[in-house]
Amino acid sequence: MDKSKPIVISLGGSLVVPNGGIDTTYISQLNKFIRRKIAEEWRFFIVVGGGATARRYIDAAKDITGEISDWDLDFLGIHSTELNAHFIRTIFRDIAHPRIILNYEKKIERLKEPLVIAAGWKPGCSTDYDAMILVRDYKAAALINMSNIEWVYTKDPNKFADAQPIKKLSWYEYENMIDRKWSPGINIPFDPVATKMAKDINCTVYIIGKDLNNLNSLLEGQDFKGTVISS
Ligand code: UTP
């Protein structure tokens, strides 16, 4: 990959806060990895998802009221992404841009820092869409989607034992495989709203799991495990 351009990572909240609390072991590894790559002159935007925090609040609100709007549910998710983004920003305090991106209409002028942390923005999408905005506005080399989903499969691997991982597919093929309707807290490889924008701006997205050695292979142009979606 081209390291003269920034790389946008959509960091699934499931990697920050899986069920059962913050994954300090993983975040420590991520901390070391990002610092090493920055020393090698890579630059990153990391958009942080809401993880189990978002899903727990969304589910609790639904259980209690039974009739809460998607708009309100999405805001619970957005606030969860903000908490997680502040957590990641705190870890990278000495090298990251001082402000977390919360409003994607305000572009950072004359960015000096090699790392920027971002959170959710508006209801109706996930941080995948926010990450796509950053690719467009900061002319990033790629969007790498890291989460607890390692591949796009031919069908839902949780339901079908014969589901096969797909190495490469087009946006058209991907869009036909997913539910195009948005719903708060959905867990799919890449969200439908972000998919539409990826098609429009002709962006390539790499769906990989959490393995940082695998991320390194992808960055360095070596063989990696994961799905490439492009036009
Ligand atoms: P994400 O879906 O981005 O976090 O945001 P996640 O679930 O941790 O990500 P993955 O699936 O592991 O990659 C959580 C929820 O926050 C709301 C949505 O309801 C989303 O499902 N959200 C987030 C928004 O409404 N707008 C945003 O810009 C971001």
Tab-separated table of C-alpha atoms and ligand atoms in Angstrom:
chain	number	residue	atom	x	y	z
A	1	MET	CA	0.000	0.000	0.000
A	2	ASP	CA	1.009	3.592	-0.604
A	3	LYS	CA	2.299	5.058	2.659
A	4	SER	CA	2.527	8.577	1.285
A	5	LYS	CA	-1.269	8.716	1.778
A	6	PRO	CA	-3.126	8.175	5.064
A	7	ILE	CA	-4.803	4.847	5.791
A	8	VAL	CA	-8.303	4.863	7.275
A	9	ILE	CA	-9.027	2.052	9.722
A	10	SER	CA	-12.599	1.390	10.782
A	11	LEU	CA	-11.909	-0.254	14.134
A	12	GLY	CA	-14.958	-2.295	15.106
A	13	GLY	CA	-16.024	-1.544	18.638
A	14	SER	CA	-16.219	-5.307	19.142
A	15	LEU	CA	-12.401	-5.264	19.240
A	16	VAL	CA	-12.314	-2.504	21.862
A	17	VAL	CA	-15.248	-3.648	23.992
A	18	PRO	CA	-16.246	-7.225	23.240
A	19	ASN	CA	-18.896	-8.746	25.482
A	20	GLY	CA	-17.428	-8.797	28.966
A	21	GLY	CA	-15.381	-5.583	29.139
A	22	ILE	CA	-12.518	-3.713	27.512
A	23	ASP	CA	-9.984	-5.922	25.732
A	24	THR	CA	-6.870	-4.411	27.290
A	25	THR	CA	-4.576	-7.100	25.846
A	26	TYR	CA	-5.657	-6.342	22.297
A	27	ILE	CA	-5.589	-2.575	22.720
A	28	SER	CA	-2.044	-2.813	24.167
A	29	GLN	CA	-0.969	-4.727	21.049
A	30	LEU	CA	-2.699	-2.185	18.822
A	31	ASN	CA	-0.954	0.623	20.704
A	32	LYS	CA	2.479	-0.903	20.012
A	33	PHE	CA	1.615	-1.744	16.403
A	34	ILE	CA	0.365	1.738	15.454
A	35	ARG	CA	3.380	3.395	17.113
A	36	ARG	CA	5.763	1.102	15.219
A	37	LYS	CA	4.097	1.826	11.876
A	38	ILE	CA	4.070	5.566	12.568
A	39	ALA	CA	7.815	5.356	13.259
A	40	GLU	CA	8.033	3.823	9.748
A	41	GLU	CA	6.204	6.930	8.464
A	42	TRP	CA	2.707	5.551	7.998
A	43	ARG	CA	-0.232	7.847	8.870
A	44	PHE	CA	-3.623	6.693	10.108
A	45	PHE	CA	-7.178	7.776	10.812
A	46	ILE	CA	-8.846	5.357	13.236
A	47	VAL	CA	-12.640	5.467	13.428
A	48	VAL	CA	-13.775	3.677	16.566
A	49	GLY	CA	-17.049	1.717	16.789
A	50	GLY	CA	-19.407	1.270	19.704
A	51	GLY	CA	-19.010	-2.469	20.344
A	52	ALA	CA	-20.858	-4.236	23.139
A	53	THR	CA	-21.398	-0.888	24.893
A	54	ALA	CA	-23.549	0.323	21.991
A	55	ARG	CA	-25.456	-2.945	21.679
A	56	ARG	CA	-26.155	-3.206	25.409
A	57	TYR	CA	-27.602	0.298	25.594
A	58	ILE	CA	-29.616	-0.204	22.409
A	59	ASP	CA	-31.020	-3.542	23.631
A	60	ALA	CA	-31.754	-2.194	27.115
A	61	ALA	CA	-33.596	0.846	25.750
A	62	LYS	CA	-35.669	-1.398	23.450
A	63	ASP	CA	-36.515	-3.782	26.299
A	64	ILE	CA	-37.622	-1.050	28.657
A	65	THR	CA	-39.697	1.160	26.390
A	66	GLY	CA	-40.600	-1.223	23.559
A	67	GLU	CA	-41.233	1.718	21.238
A	68	ILE	CA	-38.052	3.738	21.049
A	69	SER	CA	-37.217	5.280	17.655
A	70	ASP	CA	-34.271	4.228	15.499
A	71	TRP	CA	-33.037	7.813	15.797
A	72	ASP	CA	-32.769	7.523	19.603
A	73	LEU	CA	-31.223	4.047	19.382
A	74	ASP	CA	-28.610	5.328	16.936
A	75	PHE	CA	-27.730	8.147	19.338
A	76	LEU	CA	-27.046	5.606	22.080
A	77	GLY	CA	-24.677	3.961	19.594
A	78	ILE	CA	-23.066	7.277	18.647
A	79	HIS	CA	-22.381	8.168	22.287
A	80	SER	CA	-20.836	4.727	22.768
A	81	THR	CA	-18.488	5.325	19.821
A	82	GLU	CA	-17.533	8.662	21.384
A	83	LEU	CA	-16.623	7.017	24.681
A	84	ASN	CA	-14.546	4.374	22.908
A	85	ALA	CA	-12.888	6.992	20.691
A	86	HIS	CA	-11.944	9.061	23.756
A	87	PHE	CA	-10.453	5.926	25.280
A	88	ILE	CA	-8.308	5.257	22.170
A	89	ARG	CA	-7.399	8.939	21.860
A	90	THR	CA	-6.210	8.961	25.474
A	91	ILE	CA	-3.894	6.025	24.791
A	92	PHE	CA	-2.378	7.883	21.838
A	93	ARG	CA	-2.421	11.293	23.555
A	94	ASP	CA	1.215	12.100	22.738
A	95	ILE	CA	0.985	11.420	18.983
A	96	ALA	CA	-2.654	11.900	17.964
A	97	HIS	CA	-4.392	15.051	16.761
A	98	PRO	CA	-5.760	16.735	19.923
A	99	ARG	CA	-9.392	16.680	18.786
A	100	ILE	CA	-11.468	13.647	18.008
A	101	ILE	CA	-13.456	13.975	14.796
A	102	LEU	CA	-17.109	14.262	15.844
A	103	ASN	CA	-18.345	16.566	13.088
A	104	TYR	CA	-17.365	15.404	9.617
A	105	GLU	CA	-18.274	18.717	8.025
A	106	LYS	CA	-15.272	20.379	9.697
A	107	LYS	CA	-12.155	19.310	7.849
A	108	ILE	CA	-8.863	19.521	9.769
A	109	GLU	CA	-6.674	22.061	7.981
A	110	ARG	CA	-2.885	21.633	7.941
A	111	LEU	CA	-2.949	18.342	9.800
A	112	LYS	CA	0.431	17.799	11.464
A	113	GLU	CA	-0.090	14.675	13.544
A	114	PRO	CA	0.351	11.200	12.037
A	115	LEU	CA	-2.768	9.885	13.775
A	116	VAL	CA	-6.362	11.102	14.060
A	117	ILE	CA	-9.096	9.389	16.067
A	118	ALA	CA	-12.740	9.677	15.001
A	119	ALA	CA	-16.144	8.646	16.379
A	120	GLY	CA	-19.715	8.323	15.087
A	121	TRP	CA	-21.589	11.309	13.722
A	122	LYS	CA	-25.207	11.167	12.566
A	123	PRO	CA	-27.974	8.585	12.995
A	124	GLY	CA	-28.757	6.214	10.151
A	125	CYS	CA	-25.403	4.578	9.535
A	126	SER	CA	-22.393	3.045	11.303
A	127	THR	CA	-18.794	4.204	11.655
A	128	ASP	CA	-18.134	2.381	8.337
A	129	TYR	CA	-19.851	5.319	6.637
A	130	ASP	CA	-17.897	7.872	8.688
A	131	ALA	CA	-14.668	6.106	7.705
A	132	MET	CA	-15.728	6.368	4.057
A	133	ILE	CA	-16.160	10.147	4.425
A	134	LEU	CA	-12.578	10.346	5.708
A	135	VAL	CA	-11.289	8.348	2.724
A	136	ARG	CA	-12.977	10.843	0.426
A	137	ASP	CA	-11.985	14.029	2.281
A	138	TYR	CA	-8.389	13.152	3.158
A	139	LYS	CA	-7.620	11.219	-0.040
A	140	ALA	CA	-6.708	8.077	1.841
A	141	ALA	CA	-4.959	5.132	0.213
A	142	ALA	CA	-7.497	2.618	1.522
A	143	LEU	CA	-10.226	1.784	3.982
A	144	ILE	CA	-9.394	-1.177	6.180
A	145	ASN	CA	-12.301	-2.566	8.151
A	146	MET	CA	-11.113	-4.418	11.250
A	147	SER	CA	-13.693	-6.226	13.362
A	148	ASN	CA	-14.661	-9.635	14.692
A	149	ILE	CA	-15.678	-10.520	11.097
A	150	GLU	CA	-12.664	-11.889	9.192
A	151	TRP	CA	-14.173	-12.398	5.757
A	152	VAL	CA	-17.289	-11.828	3.711
A	153	TYR	CA	-18.813	-15.314	3.371
A	154	THR	CA	-21.072	-16.760	0.686
A	155	LYS	CA	-23.786	-17.017	3.390
A	156	ASP	CA	-24.085	-16.408	7.127
A	157	PRO	CA	-21.335	-18.602	8.672
A	158	ASN	CA	-23.181	-18.629	12.019
A	159	LYS	CA	-26.136	-20.371	10.396
A	160	PHE	CA	-24.613	-22.403	7.546
A	161	ALA	CA	-21.698	-24.801	8.039
A	162	ASP	CA	-20.944	-24.781	4.292
A	163	ALA	CA	-20.471	-20.974	4.108
A	164	GLN	CA	-17.285	-20.207	2.152
A	165	PRO	CA	-15.034	-17.166	2.626
A	166	ILE	CA	-14.790	-14.894	-0.438
A	167	LYS	CA	-11.402	-13.410	-1.348
A	168	LYS	CA	-12.620	-10.758	-3.787
A	169	LEU	CA	-15.977	-9.325	-4.889
A	170	SER	CA	-17.494	-6.246	-6.463
A	171	TRP	CA	-19.676	-3.668	-4.700
A	172	TYR	CA	-22.537	-4.771	-6.931
A	173	GLU	CA	-22.158	-8.395	-5.741
A	174	TYR	CA	-21.777	-7.346	-2.112
A	175	GLU	CA	-24.826	-5.078	-2.221
A	176	ASN	CA	-26.928	-7.958	-3.526
A	177	MET	CA	-25.850	-10.152	-0.602
A	178	ILE	CA	-26.830	-7.818	2.235
A	179	ASP	CA	-29.993	-6.298	3.613
A	180	ARG	CA	-29.993	-2.742	2.227
A	181	LYS	CA	-32.112	-1.375	5.048
A	182	TRP	CA	-30.351	0.320	7.966
A	183	SER	CA	-31.104	-0.823	11.513
A	184	PRO	CA	-29.359	0.410	14.694
A	185	GLY	CA	-26.637	-1.897	15.996
A	186	ILE	CA	-26.564	-4.268	12.987
A	187	ASN	CA	-23.539	-6.524	12.743
A	188	ILE	CA	-22.548	-7.105	9.109
A	189	PRO	CA	-19.133	-6.898	7.404
A	190	PHE	CA	-19.804	-3.431	5.929
A	191	ASP	CA	-22.913	-1.315	6.394
A	192	PRO	CA	-25.381	-0.645	3.520
A	193	VAL	CA	-25.125	3.158	3.692
A	194	ALA	CA	-21.312	3.040	3.542
A	195	THR	CA	-21.590	0.520	0.700
A	196	LYS	CA	-23.561	2.981	-1.389
A	197	MET	CA	-20.928	5.670	-0.878
A	198	ALA	CA	-18.063	3.241	-1.604
A	199	LYS	CA	-19.707	2.521	-4.959
A	200	ASP	CA	-20.161	6.229	-5.667
A	201	ILE	CA	-16.572	7.214	-4.899
A	202	ASN	CA	-15.044	4.029	-6.289
A	203	CYS	CA	-13.326	3.008	-3.069
A	204	THR	CA	-11.656	-0.324	-2.310
A	205	VAL	CA	-12.380	-1.731	1.147
A	206	TYR	CA	-10.480	-4.509	2.892
A	207	ILE	CA	-12.503	-6.579	5.349
A	208	ILE	CA	-10.058	-8.204	7.748
A	209	GLY	CA	-10.347	-9.532	11.280
A	210	LYS	CA	-8.344	-8.324	14.250
A	211	ASP	CA	-4.943	-9.947	13.631
A	212	LEU	CA	-2.275	-7.238	13.592
A	213	ASN	CA	0.301	-9.417	11.763
A	214	ASN	CA	-2.299	-9.824	9.051
A	215	LEU	CA	-2.853	-6.040	8.983
A	216	ASN	CA	0.901	-5.619	8.602
A	217	SER	CA	0.944	-8.025	5.641
A	218	LEU	CA	-1.854	-6.054	3.976
A	219	LEU	CA	-0.066	-2.724	4.497
A	220	GLU	CA	3.210	-4.132	3.210
A	221	GLY	CA	1.652	-5.596	0.063
A	222	GLN	CA	2.057	-9.237	1.120
A	223	ASP	CA	-0.523	-12.049	1.153
A	224	PHE	CA	-3.221	-11.424	3.752
A	225	LYS	CA	-6.400	-13.071	5.000
A	226	GLY	CA	-9.571	-11.120	4.241
A	227	THR	CA	-11.990	-9.932	1.573
A	228	VAL	CA	-11.346	-7.152	-0.922
A	229	ILE	CA	-14.454	-5.318	-2.146
A	230	SER	CA	-14.009	-2.929	-5.066
A	231	SER	CA	-15.733	-1.583	-8.149
B	1	UTP	P1	-20.820	0.906	14.878
B	1	UTP	O1	-21.756	-0.055	14.223
B	1	UTP	O2	-19.978	1.677	13.993
B	1	UTP	O3	-19.937	0.170	15.942
B	1	UTP	O4	-21.648	1.880	15.806
B	1	UTP	P2	-19.666	-1.387	16.076
B	1	UTP	O5	-20.962	-2.111	16.137
B	1	UTP	O6	-18.762	-1.520	17.197
B	1	UTP	O7	-18.927	-1.726	14.752
B	1	UTP	P3	-18.594	-3.151	14.137
B	1	UTP	O8	-19.910	-3.722	13.667
B	1	UTP	O9	-17.923	-3.951	15.211
B	1	UTP	O10	-17.702	-2.779	12.975
B	1	UTP	C1	-22.581	1.404	16.745
B	1	UTP	C2	-23.953	1.984	16.501
B	1	UTP	O11	-23.900	3.409	16.669
B	1	UTP	C3	-24.793	4.058	15.769
B	1	UTP	C4	-25.503	2.939	15.010
B	1	UTP	O12	-26.680	2.582	15.701
B	1	UTP	C5	-24.456	1.817	15.073
B	1	UTP	O13	-25.053	0.540	14.867
B	1	UTP	N1	-24.049	4.989	14.869
B	1	UTP	C6	-22.691	4.921	14.762
B	1	UTP	C7	-24.753	5.953	14.157
B	1	UTP	O14	-25.980	6.013	14.224
B	1	UTP	N2	-24.056	6.842	13.380
B	1	UTP	C8	-22.705	6.812	13.254
B	1	UTP	O15	-22.133	7.656	12.533
B	1	UTP	C9	-22.011	5.810	13.947
